[in-house]
Short mmCIF file of C-alpha atoms and ligand atoms in Angstrom, two decimals:
data_model
loop_
_atom_site.label_atom_id
_atom_site.label_comp_id
_atom_site.label_asym_id
_atom_site.label_seq_id
_atom_site.Cartn_x
_atom_site.Cartn_y
_atom_site.Cartn_z
CA MET K 1 -41.32 6.97 -125.06
CA PRO K 2 -41.94 3.49 -123.64
CA LEU K 3 -40.98 2.96 -119.97
CA GLY K 4 -37.97 0.84 -119.25
CA ASN K 5 -38.14 -2.28 -117.03
CA GLU K 6 -36.45 -0.42 -114.22
CA GLU K 7 -39.04 2.40 -114.26
CA ILE K 8 -41.98 -0.06 -114.38
CA LYS K 9 -40.57 -1.79 -111.28
CA ILE K 10 -40.22 1.55 -109.44
CA ALA K 11 -43.78 2.51 -110.40
CA GLN K 12 -45.08 -0.90 -109.24
CA THR K 13 -43.20 -0.55 -105.91
CA ILE K 14 -44.61 2.95 -105.37
CA ILE K 15 -48.14 1.70 -106.08
CA ALA K 16 -47.63 -1.32 -103.79
CA VAL K 17 -46.28 0.88 -100.95
CA ALA K 18 -49.14 3.37 -101.46
CA LEU K 19 -51.68 0.53 -101.37
CA ALA K 20 -50.03 -0.89 -98.26
CA PHE K 21 -50.22 2.53 -96.57
CA LEU K 22 -53.81 2.90 -97.67
CA SER K 23 -54.79 -0.50 -96.27
CA ILE K 24 -52.94 0.20 -93.00
CA ALA K 25 -54.75 3.56 -92.75
CA LEU K 26 -58.07 1.85 -93.50
CA VAL K 27 -57.43 -0.83 -90.88
CA MET K 28 -56.46 1.86 -88.37
CA ILE K 29 -59.55 3.94 -89.13
CA LEU K 30 -61.77 0.87 -88.76
CA PHE K 31 -59.97 -0.11 -85.56
CA PHE K 32 -60.41 3.38 -84.01
CA TYR K 33 -64.00 3.56 -85.18
CA PHE K 34 -64.98 0.22 -83.60
CA SER K 35 -62.98 0.70 -80.40
CA ARG K 36 -64.49 4.19 -80.00
CA LYS K 37 -67.94 2.67 -80.55
CA LYS K 38 -67.14 0.06 -77.89
CA ILE K 39 -65.99 2.75 -75.43
CA VAL K 40 -69.13 4.80 -76.05
CA GLN K 41 -71.24 1.66 -75.63
CA LYS K 42 -69.47 0.84 -72.34
CA GLU K 43 -69.98 4.45 -71.18
CA ILE K 44 -73.70 4.23 -71.96
CA GLU K 45 -73.97 0.91 -70.10
CA LYS K 46 -72.16 2.44 -67.10
CA ARG K 47 -74.51 5.44 -67.08
CA GLU K 48 -77.54 3.12 -67.33
CA LEU K 49 -76.24 1.12 -64.36
CA GLU K 50 -75.77 4.33 -62.35
CA VAL K 51 -79.27 5.56 -63.23
CA ASN K 52 -80.76 2.17 -62.29
CA HIS K 53 -78.84 2.22 -59.03
CA GLN K 54 -80.14 5.73 -58.23
CA LYS K 55 -83.66 4.57 -59.07
CA GLU K 56 -83.25 1.60 -56.75
CA LEU K 57 -82.08 3.87 -53.93
CA LEU K 58 -84.99 6.25 -54.46
CA HIS K 59 -87.34 3.29 -54.51
CA SER K 60 -85.94 2.00 -51.22
CA VAL K 61 -86.36 5.46 -49.64
CA LEU K 62 -90.01 5.56 -50.72
CA VAL K 63 -90.67 2.00 -49.57
CA THR K 64 -89.11 2.79 -46.18
CA GLN K 65 -91.17 5.94 -45.88
CA GLU K 66 -94.36 3.98 -46.59
CA ALA K 67 -93.38 1.19 -44.16
CA GLU K 68 -92.66 3.83 -41.50
CA ARG K 69 -96.05 5.49 -42.08
CA LYS K 70 -97.76 2.12 -41.81
CA ARG K 71 -95.95 1.38 -38.56
CA ILE K 72 -96.85 4.78 -37.08
CA ALA K 73 -100.49 4.34 -38.17
CA GLN K 74 -100.57 0.90 -36.54
CA ASP K 75 -98.96 2.20 -33.34
CA LEU K 76 -101.42 5.09 -33.18
CA HIS K 77 -104.34 2.79 -33.84
CA ASP K 78 -103.37 -0.02 -31.46
CA ASP K 79 -101.71 1.90 -28.67
CA ILE K 80 -103.62 5.16 -28.53
CA SER K 81 -106.91 5.20 -30.47
CA SER K 82 -108.14 1.91 -29.01
CA LYS K 83 -107.41 3.13 -25.47
CA LEU K 84 -109.07 6.50 -26.06
CA ASN K 85 -112.11 4.65 -27.45
CA VAL K 86 -112.49 2.73 -24.19
CA VAL K 87 -111.95 5.97 -22.24
CA ALA K 88 -114.81 7.57 -24.24
CA LEU K 89 -117.08 4.57 -23.51
CA HIS K 90 -116.26 4.68 -19.79
CA THR K 91 -116.86 8.43 -19.65
CA HIS K 92 -120.25 7.85 -21.23
CA LEU K 93 -121.01 5.14 -18.60
CA LEU K 94 -120.27 7.65 -15.83
CA SER K 95 -123.24 9.74 -16.94
CA THR K 96 -125.76 6.85 -16.66
CA PRO K 97 -128.17 7.48 -13.73
CA ASP K 98 -128.35 4.02 -12.04
CA ILE K 99 -124.63 3.65 -11.34
CA THR K 100 -123.41 2.76 -7.84
CA ASP K 101 -120.60 4.59 -6.05
CA LEU K 102 -118.38 1.51 -6.24
CA GLU K 103 -118.91 1.21 -10.00
CA ARG K 104 -118.19 4.92 -10.42
CA THR K 105 -114.87 4.55 -8.54
CA GLU K 106 -113.88 1.51 -10.62
CA ILE K 107 -114.69 3.28 -13.89
CA MET K 108 -112.75 6.37 -12.82
CA GLN K 109 -109.76 4.17 -11.95
CA GLN K 110 -109.91 2.49 -15.38
CA ILE K 111 -110.13 5.85 -17.13
CA SER K 112 -107.08 7.04 -15.20
CA ASP K 113 -105.14 3.81 -16.04
CA LEU K 114 -106.04 3.97 -19.73
CA THR K 115 -105.18 7.66 -20.16
CA GLY K 116 -101.89 7.00 -18.35
CA LYS K 117 -101.08 4.18 -20.79
CA ALA K 118 -102.13 6.25 -23.83
CA LEU K 119 -99.85 9.05 -22.62
CA GLU K 120 -96.94 6.67 -22.11
CA ASN K 121 -97.48 5.17 -25.58
CA SER K 122 -97.65 8.56 -27.27
CA ARG K 123 -94.32 9.44 -25.60
CA ARG K 124 -92.80 6.17 -26.85
CA ILE K 125 -94.06 6.74 -30.41
CA ALA K 126 -92.67 10.29 -30.41
CA HIS K 127 -89.37 9.01 -28.99
CA ASP K 128 -89.09 6.37 -31.73
CA LEU K 129 -89.69 9.02 -34.38
CA LEU K 130 -87.11 11.43 -33.03
CA PRO K 131 -85.36 10.89 -29.70
CA PRO K 132 -85.88 14.11 -27.66
CA VAL K 133 -82.34 13.89 -26.33
CA PHE K 134 -81.01 14.18 -29.91
CA GLU K 135 -83.24 17.17 -30.56
CA ARG K 136 -82.24 18.91 -27.32
CA PHE K 137 -78.61 17.90 -26.76
CA GLY K 138 -77.37 16.84 -30.19
CA LEU K 139 -75.85 13.79 -31.88
CA HIS K 140 -73.31 12.92 -29.20
CA ALA K 141 -75.96 12.71 -26.44
CA GLY K 142 -78.31 10.90 -28.84
CA ILE K 143 -75.71 8.19 -29.55
CA GLU K 144 -74.87 7.88 -25.85
CA GLU K 145 -78.53 7.26 -25.06
CA LEU K 146 -78.83 4.75 -27.93
CA VAL K 147 -75.71 2.92 -26.72
CA LEU K 148 -77.08 2.88 -23.16
CA GLU K 149 -80.34 1.34 -24.36
CA PHE K 150 -78.40 -1.53 -25.97
CA ASN K 151 -76.03 -1.91 -23.02
CA THR K 152 -78.84 -2.17 -20.46
CA SER K 153 -80.31 -5.06 -22.47
CA LYS K 154 -77.07 -6.95 -21.59
CA THR K 155 -77.13 -9.04 -24.81
CA MET K 156 -74.66 -6.78 -26.60
CA GLN K 157 -71.99 -4.54 -25.08
CA VAL K 158 -71.36 -1.37 -27.09
CA THR K 159 -68.36 0.88 -26.54
CA TYR K 160 -68.48 4.37 -27.99
CA THR K 161 -65.60 6.85 -28.23
CA ASN K 162 -65.92 10.20 -29.92
CA SER K 163 -63.52 13.09 -30.22
CA VAL K 164 -65.67 15.12 -32.62
CA LYS K 165 -67.34 18.38 -31.66
CA PHE K 166 -70.60 18.44 -33.59
CA ASP K 167 -72.19 21.64 -34.79
CA GLU K 168 -75.82 21.52 -33.64
CA ALA K 169 -76.83 23.82 -36.49
CA LYS K 170 -76.17 20.78 -38.71
CA ASN K 171 -78.61 18.54 -36.81
CA ASP K 172 -80.65 17.77 -39.92
CA LYS K 173 -77.53 16.21 -41.46
CA LEU K 174 -76.32 14.67 -38.22
CA LEU K 175 -79.65 12.88 -37.88
CA HIS K 176 -78.55 10.71 -40.84
CA VAL K 177 -75.47 9.61 -38.86
CA PHE K 178 -77.74 8.74 -35.94
CA ARG K 179 -80.10 6.71 -38.17
CA ILE K 180 -77.11 4.88 -39.74
CA LEU K 181 -75.89 3.85 -36.29
CA GLN K 182 -79.40 2.77 -35.27
CA GLU K 183 -79.58 0.48 -38.33
CA LEU K 184 -76.05 -0.89 -37.81
CA LEU K 185 -76.73 -1.69 -34.14
CA ASN K 186 -80.04 -3.37 -34.98
CA ASN K 187 -78.35 -5.44 -37.70
CA SER K 188 -75.51 -6.50 -35.36
CA LEU K 189 -78.03 -7.67 -32.79
CA ARG K 190 -80.62 -9.23 -35.13
CA HIS K 191 -78.42 -10.79 -37.81
CA GLY K 192 -74.91 -10.83 -36.41
CA LYS K 193 -75.84 -12.11 -32.92
CA ALA K 194 -72.89 -9.95 -31.89
CA THR K 195 -71.90 -9.61 -28.24
CA GLN K 196 -69.42 -6.73 -28.70
CA VAL K 197 -69.68 -3.58 -30.81
CA GLN K 198 -67.20 -0.75 -31.09
CA ILE K 199 -68.03 2.70 -32.42
CA ILE K 200 -65.19 5.17 -32.92
CA MET K 201 -65.60 8.66 -34.34
CA THR K 202 -62.67 10.92 -35.15
CA GLN K 203 -62.18 14.12 -37.09
CA GLN K 204 -59.50 15.38 -39.47
CA ASN K 205 -60.10 18.92 -40.70
CA ASP K 206 -63.70 18.89 -41.93
CA GLN K 207 -63.75 15.11 -42.44
CA ILE K 208 -65.44 12.85 -39.91
CA GLN K 209 -64.40 9.20 -39.77
CA LEU K 210 -66.76 6.69 -38.28
CA GLN K 211 -65.55 3.18 -37.64
CA TYR K 212 -68.07 0.54 -36.65
CA THR K 213 -67.09 -3.02 -35.75
CA ASP K 214 -69.06 -5.98 -34.44
CA ASN K 215 -67.90 -9.47 -33.46
CA GLY K 216 -70.94 -11.29 -34.86
CA ILE K 217 -71.34 -14.02 -37.47
CA GLY K 218 -70.68 -11.59 -40.35
CA PHE K 219 -71.99 -11.98 -43.89
CA GLU K 220 -70.83 -12.20 -47.49
CA VAL K 221 -70.88 -8.51 -48.42
CA HIS K 222 -70.69 -9.17 -52.18
CA ASP K 223 -73.40 -11.82 -52.23
CA SER K 224 -76.28 -9.62 -53.38
CA SER K 225 -78.86 -12.40 -52.88
CA LYS K 226 -78.35 -11.95 -49.14
CA HIS K 227 -79.14 -8.21 -49.20
CA ARG K 228 -82.86 -8.48 -49.11
CA GLY K 229 -83.57 -5.72 -46.63
CA LEU K 230 -83.77 -1.98 -47.00
CA GLY K 231 -81.40 -1.16 -44.16
CA LEU K 232 -78.14 -1.25 -46.14
CA LYS K 233 -79.72 0.55 -49.12
CA ASN K 234 -80.92 3.31 -46.80
CA ILE K 235 -77.46 3.59 -45.29
CA GLU K 236 -76.11 4.08 -48.81
CA SER K 237 -78.68 6.82 -49.53
CA ARG K 238 -77.90 8.59 -46.26
CA VAL K 239 -74.15 8.46 -46.94
CA GLY K 240 -74.92 9.92 -50.39
CA ILE K 241 -76.88 12.79 -48.82
CA LEU K 242 -73.86 13.47 -46.59
CA ASN K 243 -71.56 13.46 -49.64
CA GLY K 244 -69.64 10.71 -47.91
CA THR K 245 -68.17 7.34 -48.72
CA PHE K 246 -68.14 4.01 -46.93
CA GLN K 247 -66.60 0.58 -47.17
CA VAL K 248 -67.84 -2.56 -45.51
CA GLU K 249 -65.69 -5.58 -44.83
CA SER K 250 -67.05 -8.85 -43.59
CA GLN K 251 -66.85 -12.57 -44.11
CA SER K 252 -69.04 -15.30 -42.70
CA GLY K 253 -68.01 -15.97 -39.13
CA GLN K 254 -65.72 -12.94 -38.87
CA GLY K 255 -67.83 -10.01 -37.76
CA VAL K 256 -68.42 -6.80 -39.67
CA GLN K 257 -66.41 -3.62 -40.08
CA TYR K 258 -67.72 -0.41 -41.62
CA ASN K 259 -65.58 2.66 -42.37
CA PHE K 260 -67.46 5.86 -43.13
CA ASN K 261 -66.13 9.25 -44.20
CA PHE K 262 -68.39 12.30 -44.11
CA SER K 263 -67.76 15.94 -44.49
CA ILE K 264 -70.24 17.77 -42.31
CA VAL K 265 -69.44 21.42 -42.95
N1 ATP W 301 -73.95 -6.98 -38.68
C1 ATP W 301 -74.39 -7.98 -39.46
N2 ATP W 301 -74.05 -9.26 -39.18
C2 ATP W 301 -74.47 -10.28 -39.96
N3 ATP W 301 -75.23 -10.13 -41.07
C3 ATP W 301 -75.61 -8.87 -41.40
C4 ATP W 301 -75.21 -7.74 -40.63
N4 ATP W 301 -75.71 -6.63 -41.22
C5 ATP W 301 -76.39 -7.05 -42.29
N5 ATP W 301 -76.35 -8.39 -42.41
C6 ATP W 301 -76.93 -9.21 -43.51
O1 ATP W 301 -77.27 -8.35 -44.59
C7 ATP W 301 -78.65 -8.44 -44.88
C8 ATP W 301 -79.18 -7.08 -45.31
O2 ATP W 301 -79.25 -6.18 -44.22
P1 ATP W 301 -80.31 -5.00 -44.26
O3 ATP W 301 -80.15 -4.17 -43.04
O4 ATP W 301 -80.19 -4.33 -45.58
O5 ATP W 301 -81.70 -5.75 -44.24
P2 ATP W 301 -82.51 -6.43 -43.04
O6 ATP W 301 -81.89 -6.02 -41.73
O7 ATP W 301 -82.64 -7.88 -43.33
O8 ATP W 301 -83.95 -5.75 -43.18
P3 ATP W 301 -84.36 -4.27 -42.74
O9 ATP W 301 -83.11 -3.52 -42.40
O10 ATP W 301 -85.02 -3.71 -43.96
O11 ATP W 301 -85.27 -4.44 -41.59
C9 ATP W 301 -79.30 -8.99 -43.63
O12 ATP W 301 -80.48 -9.68 -43.91
C10 ATP W 301 -78.21 -9.91 -43.10
O13 ATP W 301 -78.23 -11.15 -43.76
MG1 MG W 302 -81.45 -4.06 -41.27
#
């Protein structure tokens, strides 16, 4: 039986609606597929950035380690080996037969002066590597000594307040805090030409807050072309080792402020 006009129209409408639904579904599937692909792509890019950043940090740690070794080797060579060489020569001279009493006294005096200087230099090198006061009396005493060293130079006045009781069993971790402060103070003096620095450490439960402020010339924190050194990268690695976080705020001419959070438990 042939279909009536009415039925043909209904059938056409059903087909049209079905096609419309199908195309909407297709568009939606395509849309989800491409947006998902975009998200995955973004995720991959983010991971790649993180991996590159980690590589950069590791690289800076290795470069610093090598630079430090080179510096120690140079210090040992220039300040100790060269002096001991002269001491060895002088000692040899002492055993020559035709030497006068006056010459002997002079040589002995030089040997005594040179060994004294070599001793003093070896103490300084050891102190630079790890301040004995930190090793013996902990972070608080170490920072106080560091602050005193800067304050006696009179170019920069550093105030330090600390209400945290450090656990000396954690000295290997606390050494990172000490090294961070060393770097910050050196930067404030060298780059910031600061005259005032404030260091405040407080504790809330197992969280330690460290606030560091200088009144120097500041710098554009987000201008990466200015971050040529290793100091700030090393600070970042050390904060990472301490499972901490930090923010730095600064603008040209307006000093620098760092806020660190560590959990040293
Ligand atoms: N307190 C500060 N005041 C002004 N500028 C600063 C300060 N700290 C850092 N900067 C700027 O940031 C740059 C990067 O500092 P960073 O410590 O990483 O490297 P550096 O001190 O130049 O070299 P390095 O630490 O390797 O000896 C500095 O060169 C300087 O321009
Ligand atoms: Mg530096």
